[in-house]
XYZ file of C-alpha atoms in Angstrom:
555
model
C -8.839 -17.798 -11.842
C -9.513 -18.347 -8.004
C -11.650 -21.299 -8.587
C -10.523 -24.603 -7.576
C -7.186 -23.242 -5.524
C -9.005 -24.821 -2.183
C -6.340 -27.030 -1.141
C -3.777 -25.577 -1.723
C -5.044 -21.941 -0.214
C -5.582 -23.742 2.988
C -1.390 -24.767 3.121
C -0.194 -21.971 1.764
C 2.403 -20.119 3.976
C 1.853 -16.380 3.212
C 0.359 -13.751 5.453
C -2.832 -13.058 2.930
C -3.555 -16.896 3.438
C -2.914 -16.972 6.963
C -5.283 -13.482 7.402
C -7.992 -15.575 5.190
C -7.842 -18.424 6.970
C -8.186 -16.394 9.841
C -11.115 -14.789 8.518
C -12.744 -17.462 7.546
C -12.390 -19.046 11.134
C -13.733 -15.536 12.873
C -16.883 -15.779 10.080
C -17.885 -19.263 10.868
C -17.649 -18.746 14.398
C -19.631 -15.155 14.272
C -22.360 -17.066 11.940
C -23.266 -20.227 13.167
C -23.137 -22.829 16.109
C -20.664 -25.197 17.412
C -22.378 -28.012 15.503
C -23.171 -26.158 12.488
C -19.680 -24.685 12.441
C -18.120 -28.153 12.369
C -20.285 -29.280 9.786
C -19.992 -26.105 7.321
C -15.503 -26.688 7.960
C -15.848 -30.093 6.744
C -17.350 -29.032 3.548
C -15.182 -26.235 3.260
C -12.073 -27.803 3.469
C -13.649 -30.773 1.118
C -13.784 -28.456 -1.566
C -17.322 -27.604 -1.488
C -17.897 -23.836 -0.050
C -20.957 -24.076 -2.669
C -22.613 -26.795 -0.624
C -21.699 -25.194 2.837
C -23.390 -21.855 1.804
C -26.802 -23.496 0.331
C -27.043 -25.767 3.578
C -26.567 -22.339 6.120
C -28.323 -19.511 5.364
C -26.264 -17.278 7.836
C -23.077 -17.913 5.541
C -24.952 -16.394 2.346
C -24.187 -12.742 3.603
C -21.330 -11.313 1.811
C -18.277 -10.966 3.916
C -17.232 -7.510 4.640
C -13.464 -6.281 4.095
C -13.397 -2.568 5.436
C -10.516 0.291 5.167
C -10.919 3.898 6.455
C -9.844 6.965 5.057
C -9.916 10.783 6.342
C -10.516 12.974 3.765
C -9.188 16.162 5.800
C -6.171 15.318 3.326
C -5.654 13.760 -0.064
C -4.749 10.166 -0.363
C -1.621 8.735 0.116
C 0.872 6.065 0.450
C -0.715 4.618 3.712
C -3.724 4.534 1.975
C -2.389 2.232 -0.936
C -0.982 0.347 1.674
C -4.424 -0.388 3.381
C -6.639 -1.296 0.523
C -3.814 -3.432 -1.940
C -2.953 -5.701 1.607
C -6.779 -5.676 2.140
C -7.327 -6.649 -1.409
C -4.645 -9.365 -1.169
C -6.133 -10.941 1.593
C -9.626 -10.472 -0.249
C -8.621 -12.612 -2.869
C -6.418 -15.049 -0.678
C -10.398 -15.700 0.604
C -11.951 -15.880 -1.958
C -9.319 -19.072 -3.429
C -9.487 -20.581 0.265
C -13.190 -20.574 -0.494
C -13.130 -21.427 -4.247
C -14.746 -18.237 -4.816
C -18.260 -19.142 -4.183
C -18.793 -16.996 -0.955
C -19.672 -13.255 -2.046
C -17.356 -10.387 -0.461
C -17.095 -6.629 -0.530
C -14.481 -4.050 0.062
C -15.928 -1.303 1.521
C -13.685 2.135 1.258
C -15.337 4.032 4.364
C -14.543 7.764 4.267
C -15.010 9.623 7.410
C -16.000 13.074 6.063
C -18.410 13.893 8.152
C -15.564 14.671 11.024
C -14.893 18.387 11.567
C -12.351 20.189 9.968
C -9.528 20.540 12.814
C -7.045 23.023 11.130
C -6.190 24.692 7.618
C -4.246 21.924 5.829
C -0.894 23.270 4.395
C -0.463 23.731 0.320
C -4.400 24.346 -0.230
C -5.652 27.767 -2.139
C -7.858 30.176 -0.725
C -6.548 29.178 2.809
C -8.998 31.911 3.923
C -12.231 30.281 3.023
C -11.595 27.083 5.273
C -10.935 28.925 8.131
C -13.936 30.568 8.279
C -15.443 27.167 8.002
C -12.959 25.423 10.436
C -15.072 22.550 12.869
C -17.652 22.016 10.115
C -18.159 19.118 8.593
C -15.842 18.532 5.727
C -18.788 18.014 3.522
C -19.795 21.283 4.429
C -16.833 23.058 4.017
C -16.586 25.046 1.537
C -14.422 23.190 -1.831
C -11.377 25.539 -1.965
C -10.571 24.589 -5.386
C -13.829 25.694 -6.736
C -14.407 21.744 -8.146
C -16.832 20.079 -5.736
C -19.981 21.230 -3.410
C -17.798 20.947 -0.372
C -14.106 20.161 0.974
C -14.744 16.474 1.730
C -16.437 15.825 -1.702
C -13.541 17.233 -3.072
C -11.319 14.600 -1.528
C -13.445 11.854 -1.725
C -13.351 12.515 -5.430
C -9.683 12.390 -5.355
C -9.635 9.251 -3.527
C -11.835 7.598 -5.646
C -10.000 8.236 -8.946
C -7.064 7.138 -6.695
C -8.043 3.628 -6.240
C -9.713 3.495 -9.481
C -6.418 4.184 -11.108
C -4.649 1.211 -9.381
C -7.958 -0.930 -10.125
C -9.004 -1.972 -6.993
C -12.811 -3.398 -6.702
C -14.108 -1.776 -3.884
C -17.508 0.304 -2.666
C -17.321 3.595 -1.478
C -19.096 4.952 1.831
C -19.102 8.292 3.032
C -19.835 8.686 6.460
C -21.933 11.872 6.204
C -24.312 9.785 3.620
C -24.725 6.962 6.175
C -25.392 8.775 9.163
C -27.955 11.724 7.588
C -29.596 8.464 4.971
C -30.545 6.423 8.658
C -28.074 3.534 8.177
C -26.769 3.894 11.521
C -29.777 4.785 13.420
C -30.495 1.945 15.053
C -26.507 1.640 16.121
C -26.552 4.878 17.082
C -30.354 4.485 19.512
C -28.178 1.458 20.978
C -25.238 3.231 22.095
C -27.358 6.086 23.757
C -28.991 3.538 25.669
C -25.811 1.420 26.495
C -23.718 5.343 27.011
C -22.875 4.538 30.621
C -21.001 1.367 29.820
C -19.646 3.295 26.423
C -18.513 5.813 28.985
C -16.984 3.038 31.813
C -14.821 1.948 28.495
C -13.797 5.532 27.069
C -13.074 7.246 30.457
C -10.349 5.542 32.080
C -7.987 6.322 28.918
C -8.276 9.476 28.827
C -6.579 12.080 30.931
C -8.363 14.020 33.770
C -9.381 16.989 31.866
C -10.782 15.289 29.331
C -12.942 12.780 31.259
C -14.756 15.530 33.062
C -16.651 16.435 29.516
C -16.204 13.616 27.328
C -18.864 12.603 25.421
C -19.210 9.797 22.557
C -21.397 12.105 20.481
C -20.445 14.715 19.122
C -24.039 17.371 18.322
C -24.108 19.675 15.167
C -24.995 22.808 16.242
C -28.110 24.143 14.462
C -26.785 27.668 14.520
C -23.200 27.447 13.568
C -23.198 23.990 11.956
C -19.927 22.995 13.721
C -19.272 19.201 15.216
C -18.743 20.624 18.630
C -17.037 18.544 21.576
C -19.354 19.373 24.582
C -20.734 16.841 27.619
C -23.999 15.372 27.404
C -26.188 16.551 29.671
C -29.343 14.607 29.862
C -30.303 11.661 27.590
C -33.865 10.699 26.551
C -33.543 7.365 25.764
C -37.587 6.894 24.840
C -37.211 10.076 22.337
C -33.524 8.898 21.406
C -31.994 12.959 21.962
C -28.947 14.429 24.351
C -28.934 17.861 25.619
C -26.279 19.996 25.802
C -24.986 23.452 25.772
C -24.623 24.636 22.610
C -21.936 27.837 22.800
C -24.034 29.804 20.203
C -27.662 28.401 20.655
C -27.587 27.639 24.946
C -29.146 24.669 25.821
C -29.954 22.367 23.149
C -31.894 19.204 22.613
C -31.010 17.145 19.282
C -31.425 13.506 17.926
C -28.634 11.220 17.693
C -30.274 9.644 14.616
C -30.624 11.296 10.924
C -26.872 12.740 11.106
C -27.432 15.458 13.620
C -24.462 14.269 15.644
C -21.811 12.360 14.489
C -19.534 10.440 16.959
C -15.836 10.244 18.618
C -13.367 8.195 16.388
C -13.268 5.447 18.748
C -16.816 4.622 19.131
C -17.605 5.744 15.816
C -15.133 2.861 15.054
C -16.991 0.203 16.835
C -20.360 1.738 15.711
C -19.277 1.050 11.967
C -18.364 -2.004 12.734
C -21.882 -3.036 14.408
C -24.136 -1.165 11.643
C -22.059 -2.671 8.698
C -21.400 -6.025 10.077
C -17.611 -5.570 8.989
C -15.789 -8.817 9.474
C -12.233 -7.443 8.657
C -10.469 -4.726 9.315
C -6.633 -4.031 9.612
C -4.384 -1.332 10.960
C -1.395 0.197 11.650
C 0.905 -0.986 14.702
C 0.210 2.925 16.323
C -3.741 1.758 16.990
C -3.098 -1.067 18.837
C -5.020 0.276 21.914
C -7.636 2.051 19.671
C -8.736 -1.741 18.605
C -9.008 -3.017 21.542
C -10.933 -0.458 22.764
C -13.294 0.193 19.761
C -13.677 -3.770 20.058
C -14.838 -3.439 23.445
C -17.488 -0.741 22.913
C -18.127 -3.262 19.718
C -19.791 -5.652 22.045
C -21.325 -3.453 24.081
C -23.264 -2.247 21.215
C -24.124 -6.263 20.666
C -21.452 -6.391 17.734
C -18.388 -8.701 17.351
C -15.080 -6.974 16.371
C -13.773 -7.493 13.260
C -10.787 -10.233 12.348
C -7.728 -8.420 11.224
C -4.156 -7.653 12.137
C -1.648 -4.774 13.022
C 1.169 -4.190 10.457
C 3.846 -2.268 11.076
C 4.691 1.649 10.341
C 6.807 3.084 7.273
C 10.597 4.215 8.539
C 12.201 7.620 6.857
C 15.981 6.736 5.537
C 17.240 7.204 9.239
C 14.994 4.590 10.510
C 12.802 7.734 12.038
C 8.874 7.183 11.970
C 7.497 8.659 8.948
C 5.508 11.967 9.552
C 3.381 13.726 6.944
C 4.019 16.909 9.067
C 7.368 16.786 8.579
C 7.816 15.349 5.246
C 10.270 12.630 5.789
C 8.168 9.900 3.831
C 7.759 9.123 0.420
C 4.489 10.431 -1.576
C 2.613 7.986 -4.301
C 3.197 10.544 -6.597
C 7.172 10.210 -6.111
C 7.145 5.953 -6.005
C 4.888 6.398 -9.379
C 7.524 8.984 -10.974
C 9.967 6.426 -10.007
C 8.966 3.092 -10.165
C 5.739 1.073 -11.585
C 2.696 0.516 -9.414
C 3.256 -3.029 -9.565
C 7.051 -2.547 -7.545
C 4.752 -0.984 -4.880
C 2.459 -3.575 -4.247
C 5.058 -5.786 -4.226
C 7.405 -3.621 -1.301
C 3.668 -3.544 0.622
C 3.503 -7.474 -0.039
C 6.464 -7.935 1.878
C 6.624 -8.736 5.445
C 3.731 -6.143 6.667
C 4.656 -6.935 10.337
C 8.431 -5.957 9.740
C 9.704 -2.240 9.527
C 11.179 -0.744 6.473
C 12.750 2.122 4.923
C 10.131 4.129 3.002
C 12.369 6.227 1.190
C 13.448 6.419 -2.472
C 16.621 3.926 -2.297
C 14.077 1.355 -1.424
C 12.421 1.978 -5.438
C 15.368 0.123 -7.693
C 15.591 -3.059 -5.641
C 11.529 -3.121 -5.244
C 11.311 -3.221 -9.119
C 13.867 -5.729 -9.935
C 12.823 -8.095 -6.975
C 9.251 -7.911 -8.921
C 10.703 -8.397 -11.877
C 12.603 -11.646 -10.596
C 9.390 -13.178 -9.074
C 7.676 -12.974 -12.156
C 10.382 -14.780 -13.797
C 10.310 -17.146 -10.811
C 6.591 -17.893 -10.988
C 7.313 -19.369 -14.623
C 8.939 -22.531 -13.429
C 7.515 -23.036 -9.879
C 5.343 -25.334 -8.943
C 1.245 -24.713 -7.876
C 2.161 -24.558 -4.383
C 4.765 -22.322 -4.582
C 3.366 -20.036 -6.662
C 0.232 -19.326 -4.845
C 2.598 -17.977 -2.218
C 5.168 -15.607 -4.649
C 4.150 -12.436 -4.396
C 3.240 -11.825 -7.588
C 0.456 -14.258 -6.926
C -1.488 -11.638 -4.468
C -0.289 -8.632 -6.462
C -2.166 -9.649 -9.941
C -4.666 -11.774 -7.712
C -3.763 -15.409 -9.081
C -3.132 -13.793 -13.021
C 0.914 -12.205 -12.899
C 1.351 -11.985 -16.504
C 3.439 -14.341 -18.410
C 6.110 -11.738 -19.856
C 7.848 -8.910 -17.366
C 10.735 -7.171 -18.969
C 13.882 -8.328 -20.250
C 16.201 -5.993 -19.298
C 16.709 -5.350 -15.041
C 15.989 -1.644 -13.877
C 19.858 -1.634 -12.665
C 20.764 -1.998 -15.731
C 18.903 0.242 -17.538
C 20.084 3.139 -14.774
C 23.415 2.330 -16.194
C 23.042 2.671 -19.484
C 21.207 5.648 -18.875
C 24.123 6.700 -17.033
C 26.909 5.889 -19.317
C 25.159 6.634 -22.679
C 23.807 10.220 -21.002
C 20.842 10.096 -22.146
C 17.823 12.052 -22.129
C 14.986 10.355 -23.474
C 13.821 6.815 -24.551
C 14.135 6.934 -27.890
C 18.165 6.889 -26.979
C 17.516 3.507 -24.851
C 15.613 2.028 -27.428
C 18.731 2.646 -30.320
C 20.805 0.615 -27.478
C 18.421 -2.080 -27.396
C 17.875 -2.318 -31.059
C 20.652 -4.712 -31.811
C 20.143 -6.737 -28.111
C 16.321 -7.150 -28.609
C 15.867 -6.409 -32.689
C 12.074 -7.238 -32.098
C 11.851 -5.394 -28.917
C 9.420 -2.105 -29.923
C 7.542 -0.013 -27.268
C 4.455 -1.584 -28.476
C 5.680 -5.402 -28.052
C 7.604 -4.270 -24.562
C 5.451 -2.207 -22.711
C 6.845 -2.720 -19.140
C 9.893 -1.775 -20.858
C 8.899 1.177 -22.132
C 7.755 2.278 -18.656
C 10.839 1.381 -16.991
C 12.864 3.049 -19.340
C 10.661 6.738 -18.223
C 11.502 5.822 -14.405
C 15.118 5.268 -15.097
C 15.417 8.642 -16.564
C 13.863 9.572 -14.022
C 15.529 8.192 -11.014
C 18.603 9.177 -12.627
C 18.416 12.491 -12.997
C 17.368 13.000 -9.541
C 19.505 10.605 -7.424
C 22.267 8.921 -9.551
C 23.508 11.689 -11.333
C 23.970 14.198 -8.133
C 26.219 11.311 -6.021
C 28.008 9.720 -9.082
C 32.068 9.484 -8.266
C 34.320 8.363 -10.473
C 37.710 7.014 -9.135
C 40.873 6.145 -10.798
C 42.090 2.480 -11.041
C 44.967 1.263 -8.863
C 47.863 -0.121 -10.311
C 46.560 -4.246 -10.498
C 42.852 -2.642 -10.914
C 44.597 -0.633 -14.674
C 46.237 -3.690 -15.507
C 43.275 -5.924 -15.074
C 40.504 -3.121 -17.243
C 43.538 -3.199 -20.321
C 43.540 -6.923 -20.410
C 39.587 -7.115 -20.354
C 39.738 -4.526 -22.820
C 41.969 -6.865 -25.365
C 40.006 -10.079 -24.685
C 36.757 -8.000 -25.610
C 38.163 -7.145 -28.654
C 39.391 -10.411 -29.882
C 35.611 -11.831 -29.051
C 32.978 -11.418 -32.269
C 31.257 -8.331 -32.647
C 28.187 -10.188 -32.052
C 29.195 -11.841 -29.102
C 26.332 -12.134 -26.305
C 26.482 -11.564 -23.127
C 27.293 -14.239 -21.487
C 30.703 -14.414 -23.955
C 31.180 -11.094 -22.453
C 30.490 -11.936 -18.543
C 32.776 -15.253 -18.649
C 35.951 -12.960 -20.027
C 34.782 -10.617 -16.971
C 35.272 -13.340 -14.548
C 38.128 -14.464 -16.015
C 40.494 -11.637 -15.583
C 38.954 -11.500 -12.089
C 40.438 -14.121 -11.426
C 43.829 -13.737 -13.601
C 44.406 -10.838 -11.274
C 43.864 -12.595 -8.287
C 41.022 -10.330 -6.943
C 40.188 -11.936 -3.530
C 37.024 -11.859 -3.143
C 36.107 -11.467 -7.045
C 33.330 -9.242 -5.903
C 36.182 -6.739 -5.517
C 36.857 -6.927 -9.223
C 33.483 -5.983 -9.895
C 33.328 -3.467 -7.048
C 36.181 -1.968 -9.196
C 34.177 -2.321 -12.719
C 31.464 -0.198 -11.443
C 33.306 2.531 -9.252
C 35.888 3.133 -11.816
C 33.609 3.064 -15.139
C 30.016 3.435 -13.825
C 30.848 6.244 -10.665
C 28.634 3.915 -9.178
C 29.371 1.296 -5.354
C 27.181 -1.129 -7.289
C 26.127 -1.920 -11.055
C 24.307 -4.681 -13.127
C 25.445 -8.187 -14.563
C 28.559 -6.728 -16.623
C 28.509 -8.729 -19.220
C 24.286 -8.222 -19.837
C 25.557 -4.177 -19.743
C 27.971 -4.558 -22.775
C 25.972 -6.795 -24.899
C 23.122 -3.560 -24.539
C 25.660 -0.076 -24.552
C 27.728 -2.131 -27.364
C 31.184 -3.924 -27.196
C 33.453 -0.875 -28.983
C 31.557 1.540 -26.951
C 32.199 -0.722 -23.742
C 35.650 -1.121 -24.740
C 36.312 2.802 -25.088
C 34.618 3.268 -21.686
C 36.799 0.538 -20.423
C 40.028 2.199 -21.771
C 38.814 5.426 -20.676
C 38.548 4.241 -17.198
C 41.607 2.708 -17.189
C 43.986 5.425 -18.047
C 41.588 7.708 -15.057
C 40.425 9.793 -18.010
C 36.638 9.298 -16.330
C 38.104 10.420 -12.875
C 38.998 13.382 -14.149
């Protein structure tokens, strides 16, 4: 499904096709000369990536895609974030290139880092204590499940992305450095230290600088990562020495995974050994780029292509903090709301700052629901840029739901009820065909609107009484919905809803429907009326509507 998309990958307007033509600029340029560049672009953008990878060997590499994960914690929504805008600009690539030129995802998890501090919520708090600055694949697993902390987690994350079914490889960092894959990085950077150090240094504060060190030694006697100077350096027997508070002085190899290194340069010394070419990140590690890029080059590497989005804001427009719990967890979208309405509130506008916070959920699913409908009737070019289009990379399925999340809140609302088998008598004489089975998506977002309701409609619903014109105008919709058919549709329903709007002189008609939902749905905003009625039933709307108008639902 990404073959033969060239052309119109290379003018489409969205940010994953901007990032892959980006990358694919920053890949040439890494791979090949000025005049074999220029040759390898015209067959490119000709439509014949096949051609350009046969002629230059240095193009047949895969292209690397990598995103980082700590596993002192469990995954979360920053991590979805990462790999499905990763992924989308993956497969934004791999159409720009008609899918000839190999690529990986690699999900890097740095577990060989020390354990800093007892995370909060974990059982037998105890037990990591004792084994606080080890490496979190040597801490001991407090839930009795893995060989170690860190295995533990990187289980968790793994299932994590495998649940959203993202194609991606796994790395842990402990394998790489004690299996030799960054040896030869890591014999570079001792010899090039002094210019590591002319980089690191002058950001850090004065304290710091006088015993920073870019490697970080295991100590063969405790087994912590311990944050001591280097000493000496023997470049010709690649070791440091240093003092080792429980062993004294201490001479160990950087290679084999006897030390590990600082974040920053063990940043840049990924990026060398794995010859990443992408790699994004949030707005807050703006100056950790640059300077991993620098120490990048110093180690003979070229820094990855990739771009900054922006952070997650908490319902006050505060920056989201997992310390204080402001955010929103996966596990709260997904009680909520469908995967797919998060990929598509991570789709949009990644450079732009938004609410992260459970308001955000409704509108997220219904906008995906109306691009999916959209993508139906646009053209090629337009749909390679709808969202949906990067979500399902290039295959958004043909059928979404027919019936809006909105709405289904407020039928949940008005019909109180408790499960879907309640929902689905509504929708029996709407959709007669309509089964779980034939309406999956449905089905699903009939759970979340259960769900959502119980926890955040129901609490701030407020009923009001009609005013005077607002009583008179409810009574005469009621009579007009009772001289319609009892199988009238709703759009028989909406246009008598718009006509006593306007009957009654409501100026602007929205306040008519502002009325509709605040005196009969305890609700500032509601569906399409007239969809509502045709569902919850036209005598049961016309009770509820005659309720509401004598204030018996304010009461």
């Amino acid at each position: 499904m990404l073959q033969n998309l060239e052309t119109l990958a290379r003018e489409a307007r969205s940010w994953p096709f901007e990032q892959a033509r980006n990358l694919l600029a920053h890949v040439l340029k890494k791979r090949l000369s000025d005049a074999e560049r220029s040759a390898a672009k015209l067959l490119i953008d000709a439509g014949k990536a096949d051609e350009a990878l046969a002629t230059f060997e240095a193009l047949q590499r895969p292209v690397v895609l990598e995103t980082g994960y700590g596993p002192s914690g469990l995954p979360h929504m920053g991590t979805f974030g990462e790999v499905a805008r990763t992924t989308m600009v993956r497969n934004a690539f791999r159409a720009l290139t008609g899918d000839h030129w190999p690529t990986r995802l690699i999900a890097f998890s740095d577990d060989m880092d020390g354990l800093r501090k007892v995370p909060e919520g974990i059982p037998n708090p105890e037990m990591l204590a004792e084994d606080l600055h080890k490496p979190l694949t040597v801490v001991r697993d407090p839930f009795g499940t893995h060989d170690s902390f860190g295995a533990h987690n990187n289980a968790r994350l793994r299932a994590f992305l495998d649940g959203f079914g993202f194609d991606y490889e796994f790395l842990s960092s402990t394998e790489q450095y004690r299996s030799g894959r960054f040896d030869q990085t890591l014999l570079t950077l001792l010899e090039r230290f002094d210019a590591v150090q002319a980089i690191m240094l002058p950001t850090l504060g004065e304290e710091r600088r006088a015993t920073y060190s870019p490697f970080l030694p295991i100590s063969p006697v405790t087994g912590h990562v311990l944050q001591v100077p280097t000493l000496a350096r023997n470049v010709e027997k690649g070791t440091i020495v240093f003092d080792d508070p429980a062993g004294g002085r201490t001479e160990l190899p950087v290679t084999g995974g006897h030390v590990k290194l600082q974040w920053k340069p063990d940043w840049a010394m990924r990026w060398t050994a794995l010859d990443v070419d992408y790699e994004m990140s949030g707005k807050d590690l703006i100056e950790s780029v640059r300077e991993s890029g620098k120490i990048c080059r110093a180690l003979g590497g070229i820094p990855p292509e990739g771009f900054n989005f922006e952070l997650f804001l908490d319902v006050e427009g505060k920056k989201i903090s997992k310390s204080k719990g402001n955010g929103l967890t996966m596990e709260e979208w997904l009680r909520y709301g469908t995967p797919e309405s998060l990929s598509w509130y991570m789709f949009q506008s990644p450079k732009s700052a938004k609410s992260l916070h459970f308001n955000v959920i409704p509108r997220a699913i219904d906008d995906y629901l109306a691009f999916i409908e959209a993508y139906k009737t646009q053209e090629p070019a337009k749909q390679i840029d709808n969202a949906v289009w990067s979500i399902h990379a290039g295959s958004p399925p043909e059928h979404a739901s027919p019936v809006s999340f909105a709405l289904l809140l407020n039928l949940v609302s008005v019909a109180n009820a408790s499960d879907k088998a309640q929902l689905w008598a509504y929708m029996a004489k709407y959709l007669p065909d309509a089964t779980p089975q034939s309406e999956p998506l449905l089905d699903r977002l009939m759970g979340h609107a259960l769900n959502y309701y119980e926890d955040f409609v129901k609490p701030a619903k407020a009923y009001r009484a009609p005013d005077d014109r607002e009583k008179a105008a409810l009574l005469d919709l009621a009579a007009r919905l009772k001289a319609l058919p009892g199988d009238a549709d709703g759009e028989a329903i909406q246009t008598e809803v718009y006509a006593v709007g306007k009957e009654h002189a409501f100026e602007p008609l929205r306040a008519w429907f502002g009325a509709l939902y605040e005196v009969l749905l305890g609700a500032a905003q509601g569906p399409r009326f007239g969809s509502f009625a045709a569902i919850y039933g036209l005598p049961q709307t016309i009770a509820l509507i005659e309720a509401g108008a004598n204030g018996e639902l304010a009461s």
